[in-house]
Amino acid sequence: MRFEILGSLRMTDGENVFGISAPKVESLLAALLVRADDVVSTDQLCHEIWGDALPRRGTATLHVYISQLRKLLKRPGTAATPIVTRHPGYVLRLDGHSLDSDDFQRLVRLGRSAIRDGRYAEASTHCDQALSLWRGRALGELRGGAIVDEFATWAEEARLECVEMRNEADLMLGRHRELVGPLYTLVKKHPLIEAFHRQLMLALYRSDRRADALQVFHRVRSVLDRELGIAPCRQLHQLHDQILLDSGRGEMRRPITLRAPAAA
């Protein structure tokens, strides 16, 4: 069975795709999947489902939900279930199962290694494969529990890091004209992420659009000053100065050092 959490929670088993209609049971499975192969305590699971409004028989109800999940996840012809009781709670074991967020992290690691070694086409491919696993917001609308919220925050940051890394690889491959449109969309959606502005400036400059590239700098400078009271980072200033001097595109083909996404 394959579990997918880079989007609304769903499971696939061969050609069958299914989800869970009961919201609290879905929240329980989401918490166990985020912490797959690790023990999640009963207290943590109860808090994930009910927050501070734990019902009087909350622990007993949790056991009922666990029983329902075990029946749902049990494969025909097998006696085993991936959810196992382990003090002080439960663990969902991935033995023989797969999780899309694990595949995403593996592909990001491959992409990061490739870009550091100068294998830009390979890096771009790995990042594309990683991003293709996303189907929407991580875990859809399942929000409010500490475990799920922490994962969703990490996952979105990791996705943005992957986008940044793919753009960097594509710039090194000379795909600047193809990147201009997507980068305009990114800076509009994430106006405070300076890396995307830098990449857009570089893509525009290499597309012989110096004036547009300089406009991007003035726009992000204005946004940062208005929203945070800060100036653009050193890399943006250096690129701005290089464009003003028109010092040659060769000097701007050096890859930057990319920060690694935090561990899940």
mmCIF file of C-alpha atoms in Angstrom:
data_model
loop_
_atom_site.group_PDB
_atom_site.id
_atom_site.type_symbol
_atom_site.label_atom_id
_atom_site.label_comp_id
_atom_site.label_asym_id
_atom_site.label_seq_id
_atom_site.Cartn_x
_atom_site.Cartn_y
_atom_site.Cartn_z
ATOM 1 C CA MET A 1 0.000 0.000 0.000
ATOM 2 C CA ARG A 2 1.116 3.531 -0.708
ATOM 3 C CA PHE A 3 0.288 6.423 1.607
ATOM 4 C CA GLU A 4 0.164 9.927 0.160
ATOM 5 C CA ILE A 5 0.253 13.064 2.326
ATOM 6 C CA LEU A 6 1.664 15.652 -0.112
ATOM 7 C CA GLY A 7 -1.873 16.773 -0.791
ATOM 8 C CA SER A 8 -5.095 15.486 0.719
ATOM 9 C CA LEU A 9 -4.537 12.252 2.614
ATOM 10 C CA ARG A 10 -5.186 9.221 0.458
ATOM 11 C CA MET A 11 -4.069 5.638 0.000
ATOM 12 C CA THR A 12 -3.489 3.560 -3.099
ATOM 13 C CA ASP A 13 -3.448 -0.204 -3.338
ATOM 14 C CA GLY A 14 -2.855 -1.310 -6.888
ATOM 15 C CA GLU A 15 -5.411 0.555 -8.981
ATOM 16 C CA ASN A 16 -7.615 1.361 -5.983
ATOM 17 C CA VAL A 17 -7.486 4.860 -4.506
ATOM 18 C CA PHE A 18 -9.316 5.579 -1.277
ATOM 19 C CA GLY A 19 -9.448 7.975 1.639
ATOM 20 C CA ILE A 20 -11.153 8.320 5.009
ATOM 21 C CA SER A 21 -14.435 10.179 5.384
ATOM 22 C CA ALA A 22 -14.419 10.396 9.211
ATOM 23 C CA PRO A 23 -12.435 13.581 10.076
ATOM 24 C CA LYS A 24 -11.127 12.444 13.485
ATOM 25 C CA VAL A 25 -10.012 9.057 12.172
ATOM 26 C CA GLU A 26 -8.345 10.850 9.275
ATOM 27 C CA SER A 27 -6.491 13.144 11.702
ATOM 28 C CA LEU A 28 -5.343 10.099 13.651
ATOM 29 C CA LEU A 29 -3.952 8.393 10.551
ATOM 30 C CA ALA A 30 -2.288 11.633 9.435
ATOM 31 C CA ALA A 31 -0.443 11.933 12.763
ATOM 32 C CA LEU A 32 0.714 8.314 12.595
ATOM 33 C CA LEU A 33 1.920 8.744 9.003
ATOM 34 C CA VAL A 34 3.827 11.938 9.756
ATOM 35 C CA ARG A 35 5.614 10.042 12.545
ATOM 36 C CA ALA A 36 5.772 6.755 10.596
ATOM 37 C CA ASP A 37 8.038 4.128 12.210
ATOM 38 C CA ASP A 38 8.151 6.167 15.433
ATOM 39 C CA VAL A 39 6.006 5.701 18.512
ATOM 40 C CA VAL A 40 3.357 8.370 19.031
ATOM 41 C CA SER A 41 2.018 8.478 22.574
ATOM 42 C CA THR A 42 -1.650 8.165 23.425
ATOM 43 C CA ASP A 43 -1.590 11.654 24.930
ATOM 44 C CA GLN A 44 -0.132 13.128 21.732
ATOM 45 C CA LEU A 45 -2.734 11.403 19.588
ATOM 46 C CA CYS A 46 -5.598 12.529 21.803
ATOM 47 C CA HIS A 47 -4.344 16.104 21.676
ATOM 48 C CA GLU A 48 -3.981 15.864 17.898
ATOM 49 C CA ILE A 49 -7.616 14.804 17.528
ATOM 50 C CA TRP A 50 -9.375 16.892 20.180
ATOM 51 C CA GLY A 51 -6.878 19.588 21.164
ATOM 52 C CA ASP A 52 -7.629 20.916 24.648
ATOM 53 C CA ALA A 53 -11.254 19.717 24.446
ATOM 54 C CA LEU A 54 -10.578 16.072 25.301
ATOM 55 C CA PRO A 55 -13.901 14.285 25.910
ATOM 56 C CA ARG A 56 -14.453 12.305 29.101
ATOM 57 C CA ARG A 57 -13.955 8.968 27.357
ATOM 58 C CA GLY A 58 -11.387 10.258 24.896
ATOM 59 C CA THR A 59 -8.801 7.519 25.456
ATOM 60 C CA ALA A 60 -11.400 4.787 24.988
ATOM 61 C CA THR A 61 -12.620 6.488 21.810
ATOM 62 C CA LEU A 62 -9.036 6.642 20.541
ATOM 63 C CA HIS A 63 -8.776 2.861 20.933
ATOM 64 C CA VAL A 64 -11.945 2.494 18.849
ATOM 65 C CA TYR A 65 -10.473 4.704 16.121
ATOM 66 C CA ILE A 66 -7.261 2.645 16.147
ATOM 67 C CA SER A 67 -9.316 -0.539 15.742
ATOM 68 C CA GLN A 68 -11.157 0.986 12.783
ATOM 69 C CA LEU A 69 -7.877 2.000 11.143
ATOM 70 C CA ARG A 70 -6.416 -1.456 11.620
ATOM 71 C CA LYS A 71 -9.382 -3.005 9.827
ATOM 72 C CA LEU A 72 -9.168 -0.452 7.032
ATOM 73 C CA LEU A 73 -5.431 -0.910 6.463
ATOM 74 C CA LYS A 74 -5.332 -4.686 6.772
ATOM 75 C CA ARG A 75 -4.576 -6.278 3.426
ATOM 76 C CA PRO A 76 -6.685 -9.231 2.253
ATOM 77 C CA GLY A 77 -5.031 -12.557 3.008
ATOM 78 C CA THR A 78 -2.699 -11.155 5.658
ATOM 79 C CA ALA A 79 -2.996 -11.183 9.411
ATOM 80 C CA ALA A 80 -0.664 -8.238 9.967
ATOM 81 C CA THR A 81 -1.654 -4.602 10.301
ATOM 82 C CA PRO A 82 0.784 -1.692 9.944
ATOM 83 C CA ILE A 83 -0.451 -0.123 13.217
ATOM 84 C CA VAL A 84 1.207 -1.744 16.219
ATOM 85 C CA THR A 85 0.797 -1.036 19.943
ATOM 86 C CA ARG A 86 4.031 0.216 21.490
ATOM 87 C CA HIS A 87 4.244 1.813 24.924
ATOM 88 C CA PRO A 88 3.260 4.578 25.483
ATOM 89 C CA GLY A 89 1.087 4.596 22.345
ATOM 90 C CA TYR A 90 1.135 3.318 18.776
ATOM 91 C CA VAL A 91 3.445 3.144 15.765
ATOM 92 C CA LEU A 92 2.590 2.849 12.079
ATOM 93 C CA ARG A 93 5.228 0.655 10.470
ATOM 94 C CA LEU A 94 6.007 1.161 6.795
ATOM 95 C CA ASP A 95 7.359 -2.357 6.252
ATOM 96 C CA GLY A 96 6.223 -3.233 2.735
ATOM 97 C CA HIS A 97 4.437 0.130 2.350
ATOM 98 C CA SER A 98 5.588 3.439 0.873
ATOM 99 C CA LEU A 99 5.081 7.101 1.754
ATOM 100 C CA ASP A 100 5.244 9.902 -0.803
ATOM 101 C CA SER A 101 6.997 12.338 1.557
ATOM 102 C CA ASP A 102 9.849 9.826 1.970
ATOM 103 C CA ASP A 103 10.206 9.644 -1.821
ATOM 104 C CA PHE A 104 10.181 13.446 -1.977
ATOM 105 C CA GLN A 105 13.023 13.726 0.536
ATOM 106 C CA ARG A 106 15.069 11.066 -1.282
ATOM 107 C CA LEU A 107 14.732 12.888 -4.622
ATOM 108 C CA VAL A 108 15.605 16.244 -3.031
ATOM 109 C CA ARG A 109 18.770 14.726 -1.569
ATOM 110 C CA LEU A 110 19.711 13.375 -5.006
ATOM 111 C CA GLY A 111 19.048 16.773 -6.572
ATOM 112 C CA ARG A 112 21.115 18.580 -3.955
ATOM 113 C CA SER A 113 24.026 16.214 -4.435
ATOM 114 C CA ALA A 114 23.848 16.602 -8.221
ATOM 115 C CA ILE A 115 23.800 20.396 -8.182
ATOM 116 C CA ARG A 116 26.752 20.520 -5.793
ATOM 117 C CA ASP A 117 28.688 18.286 -8.211
ATOM 118 C CA GLY A 118 27.770 20.439 -11.197
ATOM 119 C CA ARG A 119 25.422 17.832 -12.718
ATOM 120 C CA TYR A 120 22.708 20.380 -13.441
ATOM 121 C CA ALA A 121 20.554 18.377 -15.881
ATOM 122 C CA GLU A 122 20.411 15.529 -13.388
ATOM 123 C CA ALA A 123 19.617 17.933 -10.557
ATOM 124 C CA SER A 124 16.768 19.497 -12.546
ATOM 125 C CA THR A 125 15.315 16.066 -13.304
ATOM 126 C CA HIS A 126 15.413 14.932 -9.674
ATOM 127 C CA CYS A 127 13.773 18.154 -8.515
ATOM 128 C CA ASP A 128 11.068 17.859 -11.174
ATOM 129 C CA GLN A 129 10.347 14.315 -10.033
ATOM 130 C CA ALA A 130 10.184 15.448 -6.403
ATOM 131 C CA LEU A 131 7.792 18.304 -7.160
ATOM 132 C CA SER A 132 5.558 16.065 -9.288
ATOM 133 C CA LEU A 133 4.632 14.163 -6.115
ATOM 134 C CA TRP A 134 2.714 17.177 -4.801
ATOM 135 C CA ARG A 135 -1.058 17.256 -5.382
ATOM 136 C CA GLY A 136 -1.887 20.391 -3.352
ATOM 137 C CA ARG A 137 -1.416 21.542 0.247
ATOM 138 C CA ALA A 138 0.302 18.931 2.401
ATOM 139 C CA LEU A 139 -2.447 16.932 4.150
ATOM 140 C CA GLY A 140 -5.119 19.109 2.569
ATOM 141 C CA GLU A 141 -7.353 20.753 5.146
ATOM 142 C CA LEU A 142 -6.153 18.700 8.116
ATOM 143 C CA ARG A 143 -4.940 21.509 10.347
ATOM 144 C CA GLY A 144 -5.018 22.320 14.044
ATOM 145 C CA GLY A 145 -3.015 19.447 15.516
ATOM 146 C CA ALA A 146 0.596 20.022 16.557
ATOM 147 C CA ILE A 147 1.974 17.012 14.664
ATOM 148 C CA VAL A 148 0.226 17.752 11.379
ATOM 149 C CA ASP A 149 0.847 21.506 11.570
ATOM 150 C CA GLU A 150 4.564 21.007 12.183
ATOM 151 C CA PHE A 151 4.810 18.629 9.228
ATOM 152 C CA ALA A 152 2.815 20.916 6.926
ATOM 153 C CA THR A 153 5.136 23.838 7.746
ATOM 154 C CA TRP A 154 8.240 21.749 7.104
ATOM 155 C CA ALA A 155 6.823 20.282 3.892
ATOM 156 C CA GLU A 156 5.991 23.678 2.381
ATOM 157 C CA GLU A 157 9.461 25.012 3.214
ATOM 158 C CA ALA A 158 11.059 21.908 1.705
ATOM 159 C CA ARG A 159 8.937 22.295 -1.436
ATOM 160 C CA LEU A 160 10.052 25.920 -1.863
ATOM 161 C CA GLU A 161 13.687 24.868 -1.375
ATOM 162 C CA CYS A 162 13.216 22.266 -4.099
ATOM 163 C CA VAL A 163 11.704 24.842 -6.465
ATOM 164 C CA GLU A 164 14.617 27.185 -5.787
ATOM 165 C CA MET A 165 17.133 24.420 -6.423
ATOM 166 C CA ARG A 166 15.470 23.373 -9.686
ATOM 167 C CA ASN A 167 15.424 26.987 -10.884
ATOM 168 C CA GLU A 168 19.116 27.280 -10.053
ATOM 169 C CA ALA A 169 19.907 24.152 -12.066
ATOM 170 C CA ASP A 170 17.803 25.355 -15.004
ATOM 171 C CA LEU A 171 19.547 28.735 -14.990
ATOM 172 C CA MET A 172 22.872 26.956 -15.168
ATOM 173 C CA LEU A 173 21.514 24.995 -18.154
ATOM 174 C CA GLY A 174 20.625 28.194 -20.015
ATOM 175 C CA ARG A 175 16.853 27.819 -19.650
ATOM 176 C CA HIS A 176 16.412 31.443 -18.613
ATOM 177 C CA ARG A 177 13.689 32.335 -21.104
ATOM 178 C CA GLU A 178 11.569 29.368 -19.993
ATOM 179 C CA LEU A 179 11.896 30.473 -16.366
ATOM 180 C CA VAL A 180 10.745 34.082 -16.701
ATOM 181 C CA GLY A 181 6.994 33.361 -16.573
ATOM 182 C CA PRO A 182 7.090 30.851 -13.689
ATOM 183 C CA LEU A 183 9.418 33.131 -11.709
ATOM 184 C CA TYR A 184 7.083 36.108 -12.079
ATOM 185 C CA THR A 185 4.361 33.884 -10.605
ATOM 186 C CA LEU A 186 6.650 32.842 -7.740
ATOM 187 C CA VAL A 187 7.659 36.374 -6.748
ATOM 188 C CA LYS A 188 4.028 37.432 -6.770
ATOM 189 C CA LYS A 189 3.041 34.515 -4.550
ATOM 190 C CA HIS A 190 6.137 34.754 -2.293
ATOM 191 C CA PRO A 191 7.153 38.444 -2.352
ATOM 192 C CA LEU A 192 9.510 38.131 0.640
ATOM 193 C CA ILE A 193 11.627 35.251 -0.700
ATOM 194 C CA GLU A 194 14.622 37.100 -2.101
ATOM 195 C CA ALA A 195 16.051 34.053 -3.873
ATOM 196 C CA PHE A 196 13.153 34.012 -6.340
ATOM 197 C CA HIS A 197 13.626 37.725 -7.077
ATOM 198 C CA ARG A 198 17.336 37.129 -7.689
ATOM 199 C CA GLN A 199 16.575 34.247 -10.045
ATOM 200 C CA LEU A 200 14.009 36.348 -11.923
ATOM 201 C CA MET A 201 16.472 39.211 -12.284
ATOM 202 C CA LEU A 202 19.077 36.835 -13.662
ATOM 203 C CA ALA A 203 16.623 35.149 -16.052
ATOM 204 C CA LEU A 204 15.492 38.544 -17.377
ATOM 205 C CA TYR A 205 19.056 39.819 -17.756
ATOM 206 C CA ARG A 206 20.075 36.744 -19.733
ATOM 207 C CA SER A 207 16.968 37.219 -21.884
ATOM 208 C CA ASP A 208 18.261 40.708 -22.829
ATOM 209 C CA ARG A 209 15.702 42.427 -20.620
ATOM 210 C CA ARG A 210 17.964 44.554 -18.439
ATOM 211 C CA ALA A 211 15.347 47.205 -17.700
ATOM 212 C CA ASP A 212 12.855 44.585 -16.492
ATOM 213 C CA ALA A 213 15.547 42.969 -14.356
ATOM 214 C CA LEU A 214 16.327 46.295 -12.688
ATOM 215 C CA GLN A 215 12.612 46.908 -12.140
ATOM 216 C CA VAL A 216 12.437 43.631 -10.221
ATOM 217 C CA PHE A 217 15.184 44.847 -7.903
ATOM 218 C CA HIS A 218 13.463 48.176 -7.217
ATOM 219 C CA ARG A 219 10.176 46.364 -6.596
ATOM 220 C CA VAL A 220 11.598 43.905 -4.077
ATOM 221 C CA ARG A 221 13.548 46.688 -2.365
ATOM 222 C CA SER A 222 10.313 48.617 -1.916
ATOM 223 C CA VAL A 223 8.443 45.551 -0.604
ATOM 224 C CA LEU A 224 11.149 44.645 1.901
ATOM 225 C CA ASP A 225 11.381 48.207 3.173
ATOM 226 C CA ARG A 226 7.619 48.567 3.493
ATOM 227 C CA GLU A 227 6.929 45.157 5.067
ATOM 228 C CA LEU A 228 10.038 44.570 7.189
ATOM 229 C CA GLY A 229 12.094 47.749 7.191
ATOM 230 C CA ILE A 230 15.130 45.982 5.706
ATOM 231 C CA ALA A 231 17.210 46.278 2.542
ATOM 232 C CA PRO A 232 17.704 43.515 -0.068
ATOM 233 C CA CYS A 233 20.380 40.924 0.671
ATOM 234 C CA ARG A 234 23.964 41.178 -0.527
ATOM 235 C CA GLN A 235 23.407 38.781 -3.450
ATOM 236 C CA LEU A 236 20.596 40.917 -4.821
ATOM 237 C CA HIS A 237 22.702 44.079 -4.508
ATOM 238 C CA GLN A 238 25.655 42.422 -6.236
ATOM 239 C CA LEU A 239 23.490 41.207 -9.108
ATOM 240 C CA HIS A 240 21.912 44.659 -9.423
ATOM 241 C CA ASP A 241 25.379 46.235 -9.660
ATOM 242 C CA GLN A 242 26.532 43.657 -12.235
ATOM 243 C CA ILE A 243 23.498 44.356 -14.400
ATOM 244 C CA LEU A 244 24.091 48.100 -14.176
ATOM 245 C CA LEU A 245 27.700 47.575 -15.259
ATOM 246 C CA ASP A 246 26.655 44.975 -17.842
ATOM 247 C CA SER A 247 29.828 43.204 -16.787
ATOM 248 C CA GLY A 248 29.249 40.039 -18.795
ATOM 249 C CA ARG A 249 26.964 37.096 -18.317
ATOM 250 C CA GLY A 250 29.798 34.700 -17.698
ATOM 251 C CA GLU A 251 30.364 36.154 -14.245
ATOM 252 C CA MET A 252 26.796 35.336 -13.243
ATOM 253 C CA ARG A 253 26.829 31.641 -14.113
ATOM 254 C CA ARG A 254 28.355 30.533 -10.827
ATOM 255 C CA PRO A 255 26.020 28.316 -8.735
ATOM 256 C CA ILE A 256 25.113 29.605 -5.297
ATOM 257 C CA THR A 257 25.364 27.581 -2.115
ATOM 258 C CA LEU A 258 21.867 26.317 -1.431
ATOM 259 C CA ARG A 259 20.648 25.914 2.110
ATOM 260 C CA ALA A 260 19.420 22.404 2.856
ATOM 261 C CA PRO A 261 15.795 21.796 3.886
ATOM 262 C CA ALA A 262 15.419 20.937 7.537
ATOM 263 C CA ALA A 263 15.037 17.289 8.455
ATOM 264 C CA ALA A 264 11.463 16.119 8.859
#
